[in-house]
Coordinates of C-alpha atoms in Angstrom, one line a residue:
X1 CA 83.7 73.5 -65.2
X2 CA 83.5 71.7 -61.8
X3 CA 85.6 72.9 -58.8
X4 CA 87.7 74.8 -61.2
X5 CA 88.3 71.8 -63.5
X6 CA 87.3 71.7 -67.1
X7 CA 84.5 69.3 -68.0
X8 CA 83.9 67.5 -71.3
X9 CA 82.0 64.6 -72.7
X10 CA 78.3 63.7 -72.5
X11 CA 76.0 61.9 -70.2
X12 CA 72.3 60.8 -70.3
X13 CA 71.0 59.7 -66.9
X14 CA 67.5 58.7 -65.7
X15 CA 66.9 58.5 -62.0
X16 CA 63.5 57.4 -60.5
X17 CA 62.6 57.2 -56.8
X18 CA 62.5 59.5 -53.8
X19 CA 64.7 62.0 -52.0
X20 CA 64.3 63.1 -48.4
X21 CA 66.5 66.2 -48.1
X22 CA 65.6 67.0 -44.5
X23 CA 67.2 63.7 -43.3
X24 CA 69.7 63.3 -46.1
X25 CA 67.8 60.2 -47.3
X26 CA 67.2 58.8 -50.8
X27 CA 66.0 55.7 -52.7
X28 CA 66.9 55.8 -56.4
X29 CA 67.0 53.5 -59.4
X30 CA 69.5 54.7 -62.1
X31 CA 70.1 54.1 -65.7
X32 CA 72.6 56.2 -67.5
X33 CA 75.3 56.3 -70.2
X34 CA 78.4 58.6 -70.3
X35 CA 80.6 59.1 -73.3
X36 CA 84.2 60.3 -73.0
X37 CA 83.7 62.0 -69.6
X38 CA 86.7 64.1 -68.5
X39 CA 87.2 66.3 -65.5
X40 CA 90.8 67.5 -66.0
X41 CA 92.2 64.8 -63.7
X42 CA 94.4 62.4 -65.8
X43 CA 93.7 59.3 -63.6
X44 CA 89.9 59.9 -63.5
X45 CA 89.8 60.8 -67.1
X46 CA 91.6 57.5 -68.1
X47 CA 89.2 55.5 -66.0
X48 CA 86.1 57.1 -67.5
X49 CA 87.1 57.3 -71.2
X50 CA 84.9 55.6 -73.7
X51 CA 81.3 54.6 -73.0
X52 CA 80.4 54.3 -69.3
X53 CA 77.2 52.6 -68.0
X54 CA 75.6 53.4 -64.7
X55 CA 72.8 51.1 -63.6
X56 CA 71.0 49.7 -60.5
X57 CA 69.5 51.1 -57.4
X58 CA 71.0 52.8 -54.3
X59 CA 69.3 53.9 -51.1
X60 CA 70.1 55.6 -47.8
X61 CA 67.2 55.3 -45.3
X62 CA 66.6 54.9 -41.6
X63 CA 67.2 51.1 -42.1
X64 CA 70.7 51.8 -43.4
X65 CA 72.4 51.7 -46.8
X66 CA 71.2 49.5 -49.6
X67 CA 72.6 48.8 -53.1
X68 CA 70.6 46.9 -55.7
X69 CA 73.1 45.6 -58.3
X70 CA 74.5 49.2 -58.4
X71 CA 77.3 49.3 -61.0
X72 CA 79.5 51.5 -63.0
X73 CA 81.3 49.9 -65.9
X74 CA 83.3 50.4 -69.1
X75 CA 86.1 48.7 -71.0
X76 CA 88.7 49.4 -68.2
X77 CA 86.7 49.7 -65.0
X78 CA 83.9 47.7 -63.3
X79 CA 82.4 48.6 -59.9
X80 CA 79.6 46.7 -58.4
X81 CA 77.8 47.0 -55.0
X82 CA 74.9 44.9 -53.9
X83 CA 73.2 44.2 -50.5
X84 CA 72.4 46.1 -47.4
X85 CA 74.5 47.5 -44.5
X86 CA 73.2 48.8 -41.1
X87 CA 74.8 49.2 -37.7
X88 CA 73.5 45.9 -36.4
X89 CA 73.1 43.7 -39.5
X90 CA 74.6 43.5 -43.0
X91 CA 74.8 41.4 -46.1
X92 CA 76.8 43.6 -48.5
X93 CA 79.4 43.0 -51.2
X94 CA 81.6 45.4 -53.1
X95 CA 83.7 44.6 -56.1
X96 CA 86.1 46.7 -58.2
X97 CA 88.0 45.5 -61.2
X98 CA 90.6 47.6 -63.0
X99 CA 92.2 46.3 -66.2
X100 CA 95.6 48.1 -65.7
X101 CA 97.1 50.2 -62.9
X102 CA 98.9 52.2 -65.6
X103 CA 95.6 54.0 -66.1
X104 CA 96.0 55.7 -62.7
X105 CA 99.8 55.8 -62.5
X106 CA 102.5 55.7 -65.1
X107 CA 104.8 54.0 -62.6
X108 CA 102.5 50.9 -62.2
X109 CA 100.9 48.2 -64.3
X110 CA 98.8 45.1 -63.9
X111 CA 95.2 44.2 -63.3
X112 CA 93.7 45.1 -59.9
X113 CA 90.8 43.2 -58.3
X114 CA 89.2 44.4 -55.0
X115 CA 86.5 42.6 -53.1
X116 CA 84.9 43.6 -49.8
X117 CA 82.1 42.0 -47.8
X118 CA 80.2 42.8 -44.7
X119 CA 78.0 40.0 -43.3
X120 CA 76.3 39.4 -39.9
X121 CA 73.4 40.1 -37.6
X122 CA 72.6 40.4 -34.0
X123 CA 75.0 43.3 -33.6
X124 CA 78.2 41.6 -34.9
X125 CA 79.2 42.2 -38.5
X126 CA 82.1 40.3 -40.1
X127 CA 84.3 42.2 -42.5
X128 CA 86.4 40.9 -45.3
X129 CA 88.6 42.9 -47.7
X130 CA 91.1 41.9 -50.3
X131 CA 93.0 43.8 -53.0
X132 CA 95.1 41.7 -55.5
X133 CA 97.5 42.3 -58.3
X134 CA 98.4 38.8 -59.6
X135 CA 101.0 40.1 -62.1
X136 CA 102.2 43.6 -62.7
X137 CA 105.1 46.0 -62.2
X138 CA 106.0 48.9 -60.0
X139 CA 108.7 51.3 -61.2
X140 CA 109.7 48.7 -63.8
X141 CA 110.1 46.0 -61.1
X142 CA 108.1 42.8 -61.7
X143 CA 105.3 42.3 -59.2
X144 CA 103.8 38.9 -58.6
X145 CA 101.1 37.6 -56.2
X146 CA 100.7 41.1 -54.8
X147 CA 97.9 41.3 -52.2
X148 CA 96.6 43.3 -49.2
X149 CA 93.8 42.0 -47.0
X150 CA 91.8 42.6 -43.9
X151 CA 89.6 40.3 -41.8
X152 CA 87.8 41.5 -38.8
X153 CA 84.5 42.4 -37.1
X154 CA 82.6 45.4 -36.0
X155 CA 80.3 45.2 -33.0
X156 CA 78.8 47.9 -30.8
X157 CA 80.9 50.5 -32.4
X158 CA 84.2 48.6 -31.9
X159 CA 86.3 47.5 -34.8
X160 CA 88.9 44.8 -34.5
X161 CA 90.8 42.7 -37.1
X162 CA 93.9 41.6 -38.8
X163 CA 95.8 43.2 -41.7
X164 CA 97.8 41.0 -44.0
X165 CA 99.8 41.4 -47.2
X166 CA 102.3 39.7 -49.4
X167 CA 103.8 39.1 -52.8
X168 CA 107.2 39.4 -54.5
X169 CA 108.7 42.5 -56.2
X170 CA 111.7 41.8 -58.5
X171 CA 112.0 38.4 -56.7
X172 CA 112.2 40.1 -53.3
X173 CA 109.6 38.8 -50.8
X174 CA 107.0 41.2 -49.3
X175 CA 105.1 40.4 -46.1
X176 CA 102.8 42.4 -43.9
X177 CA 101.0 41.6 -40.7
X178 CA 99.3 43.8 -38.1
X179 CA 96.4 44.0 -35.7
X180 CA 93.9 46.9 -36.0
X181 CA 91.4 48.1 -33.6
X182 CA 89.2 51.2 -33.2
X183 CA 86.9 52.0 -30.2
X184 CA 85.6 55.1 -28.5
X185 CA 87.8 57.5 -30.5
X186 CA 91.0 55.5 -30.0
X187 CA 92.7 53.8 -33.0
X188 CA 95.4 51.2 -32.5
X189 CA 97.9 49.5 -34.9
X190 CA 99.7 46.7 -33.0
X191 CA 102.0 43.8 -33.7
X192 CA 103.1 45.5 -36.9
X193 CA 105.6 43.4 -38.9
X194 CA 106.4 44.6 -42.4
X195 CA 109.2 43.4 -44.6
X196 CA 110.2 44.1 -48.2
X197 CA 113.5 42.9 -49.5
X198 CA 116.1 44.3 -47.1
X199 CA 113.7 46.5 -45.2
X200 CA 111.8 45.6 -42.0
X201 CA 109.5 47.8 -39.9
X202 CA 108.1 46.6 -36.6
X203 CA 106.2 48.2 -33.7
X204 CA 102.9 49.6 -32.6
X205 CA 101.1 53.0 -32.6
X206 CA 98.0 54.2 -30.8
X207 CA 96.1 57.3 -31.9
X208 CA 94.4 58.5 -28.7
X209 CA 91.1 60.2 -28.4
X210 CA 93.0 63.4 -27.5
X211 CA 94.7 63.4 -30.9
X212 CA 98.1 62.4 -29.5
X213 CA 100.1 59.3 -30.3
X214 CA 101.6 56.6 -28.1
X215 CA 103.9 54.0 -29.6
X216 CA 107.3 52.7 -30.8
X217 CA 108.5 51.9 -34.3
X218 CA 111.8 50.4 -35.4
X219 CA 113.1 50.5 -39.0
X220 CA 116.0 48.4 -40.1
X221 CA 116.8 48.6 -43.8
X222 CA 120.0 47.3 -45.5
X223 CA 118.3 48.3 -48.8
X224 CA 115.3 50.6 -49.0
X225 CA 114.7 50.2 -52.7
X226 CA 112.1 47.4 -52.6
X227 CA 110.0 49.1 -49.8
X228 CA 110.3 52.5 -51.6
X229 CA 109.1 51.0 -54.9
X230 CA 105.9 49.8 -53.2
X231 CA 105.1 53.5 -52.6
X232 CA 106.2 54.2 -56.2
X233 CA 109.2 56.1 -55.0
X234 CA 112.8 55.8 -56.4
X235 CA 115.1 55.5 -53.4
X236 CA 118.0 53.3 -52.3
X237 CA 120.5 52.9 -49.5
X238 CA 120.6 51.7 -45.9
X239 CA 118.8 53.2 -43.0
X240 CA 117.9 52.5 -39.4
X241 CA 115.5 54.4 -37.1
X242 CA 114.1 54.0 -33.6
X243 CA 111.1 56.3 -32.9
X244 CA 109.2 56.6 -29.7
X245 CA 105.9 58.6 -29.5
X246 CA 104.8 59.7 -26.0
X247 CA 101.9 62.0 -24.9
X248 CA 103.1 64.6 -22.4
X249 CA 100.0 66.1 -20.9
X250 CA 98.3 67.8 -23.9
X251 CA 101.4 67.8 -26.1
X252 CA 103.2 65.3 -28.2
X253 CA 106.8 64.1 -27.4
X254 CA 109.0 62.3 -29.9
X255 CA 112.3 60.6 -29.4
X256 CA 114.3 59.8 -32.5
X257 CA 117.6 58.0 -33.3
X258 CA 118.3 57.4 -36.9
X259 CA 121.2 56.7 -39.3
X260 CA 121.6 56.4 -43.1
X261 CA 124.3 55.2 -45.5
X262 CA 124.6 55.7 -49.3
X263 CA 121.1 57.1 -49.4
X264 CA 119.6 58.3 -52.7
X265 CA 116.2 59.9 -53.0
X266 CA 114.6 62.5 -55.4
X267 CA 117.9 63.4 -57.0
X268 CA 119.7 63.9 -53.7
X269 CA 122.3 61.7 -52.0
X270 CA 123.9 61.3 -48.6
X271 CA 127.0 59.2 -47.9
X272 CA 126.4 59.0 -44.2
X273 CA 124.1 60.6 -41.7
X274 CA 123.1 60.3 -38.1
X275 CA 120.3 62.0 -36.2
X276 CA 119.5 61.9 -32.4
X277 CA 116.8 64.1 -31.0
X278 CA 114.3 64.5 -28.2
X279 CA 111.3 66.8 -29.2
X280 CA 108.6 68.1 -26.9
X281 CA 105.4 69.7 -28.1
X282 CA 106.1 68.3 -31.6
X283 CA 102.7 69.5 -32.9
X284 CA 103.0 73.0 -31.5
X285 CA 106.3 75.0 -31.2
X286 CA 108.9 72.2 -30.9
X287 CA 111.3 72.2 -28.0
X288 CA 114.3 70.3 -29.3
X289 CA 117.4 68.7 -27.9
X290 CA 119.5 66.9 -30.5
X291 CA 122.1 66.8 -33.1
X292 CA 122.6 65.8 -36.7
X293 CA 125.8 64.9 -38.6
X294 CA 126.1 64.2 -42.3
X295 CA 128.8 63.7 -44.9
X296 CA 128.9 63.6 -48.6
X297 CA 125.6 65.4 -49.2
X298 CA 124.5 66.2 -52.8
X299 CA 121.4 68.4 -53.1
X300 CA 120.3 70.4 -56.2
X301 CA 123.8 70.5 -57.6
X302 CA 125.4 71.6 -54.3
X303 CA 128.0 69.4 -52.7
X304 CA 128.3 69.5 -48.9
X305 CA 131.3 67.6 -47.7
X306 CA 130.2 67.6 -44.0
X307 CA 127.4 69.0 -41.9
X308 CA 127.0 69.3 -38.2
X309 CA 124.0 70.7 -36.4
X310 CA 122.9 71.0 -32.8
X311 CA 119.8 72.1 -31.0
X312 CA 119.3 72.7 -27.3
X313 CA 116.3 73.8 -25.3
X314 CA 117.4 76.1 -22.4
X315 CA 114.0 76.4 -20.7
X316 CA 113.0 79.4 -22.7
X317 CA 114.0 78.7 -26.3
X318 CA 115.6 76.2 -28.6
X319 CA 119.0 77.4 -29.6
X320 CA 120.3 75.9 -32.9
X321 CA 123.6 76.1 -34.7
X322 CA 124.9 74.5 -37.9
X323 CA 128.4 74.2 -39.5
X324 CA 129.0 73.0 -43.0
X325 CA 131.9 72.5 -45.3
X326 CA 131.0 73.0 -49.0
X327 CA 133.1 71.5 -51.9
X328 CA 135.9 73.9 -52.7
X329 CA 136.8 74.6 -49.1
X330 CA 134.1 77.0 -48.2
X331 CA 132.9 77.0 -44.6
X332 CA 129.4 78.0 -43.7
X333 CA 128.1 78.6 -40.1
X334 CA 124.7 79.7 -38.9
X335 CA 122.8 79.9 -35.6
X336 CA 119.7 81.2 -34.0
X337 CA 116.8 80.4 -31.8
X338 CA 113.1 79.2 -31.9
X339 CA 111.0 80.3 -29.0
X340 CA 107.3 79.9 -28.1
X341 CA 105.4 83.1 -27.5
X342 CA 101.7 83.9 -26.8
X343 CA 99.8 82.9 -29.9
X344 CA 102.7 81.6 -31.9
X345 CA 106.5 81.5 -32.1
X346 CA 109.5 83.6 -32.7
X347 CA 112.5 82.8 -34.8
X348 CA 115.7 84.7 -34.5
X349 CA 119.0 84.4 -36.4
X350 CA 122.0 85.0 -34.1
X351 CA 124.8 84.6 -36.6
X352 CA 125.6 83.5 -40.1
X353 CA 129.0 83.5 -41.7
X354 CA 131.0 82.2 -44.7

């Protein structure tokens, strides 16, 4: 086995060249054949079934990375890399072709084609990437002209470019546009504009060198189903959300206002819900001020007619309470507190009643 997974199949591989273990370098020419390779992972096993050929050369040296018609191929998958890539110059191309997405997910189908290039010298390298599914399906919905692309440049350790996407799912238009940059440990997604059917998401988010986030996102969805299907998730209903991310010293603050109507997801449903909260130290022990109200909640066979919850930070701990009315007239109430302490947190339950 490998990493606790069963192995099966056979492989014959010849590799000639050199290896430099002290610097992690190598320069190898390969020629091999695998038959019915399997690792206990359904997606990987589907991709590698049958006869797989591995040929070409690959090197990692002080001059950078080089691929010499390096390819892996069988009846359902073809991967090819060729060219050289270094920090100041590149002429590199990568291609991947998959005959059917159903090989990696039972919820998707259609041929996938991916192409990436890196070209340039003198310190500036242009980058191009595209992934296309001309015709297919996601969760049984017809996908046409599906694509995601990136065009940009990397120079002196700084990456900048534009992300694009588009297509139609069950006749509903999909569009994606955003600017991406990365420099000196800071990653930024700006001018985000995503739409899919009745869903739109706009905003910007910066991941700072400190690990904290700065940004603002706005979701407005009259129907989530098309956007959810892109993630291979069955969901429907309407939702709105306004999220603000703010660093506070060395901690993360989040402000959230959201609402949902006729929401269905993973076998659960909610007739209406609203959430409003301000959260300090979101990545540590959260300090919360907020409330949640919901009606018509169905979860795991339990029907909750109404739910009201509150949380309030008093300077020492977050006190929380919740009241719910369950189908049949049963009333449930609970309360407690969450407090930061040295090295962790303390949760106490103050009251619970039926």
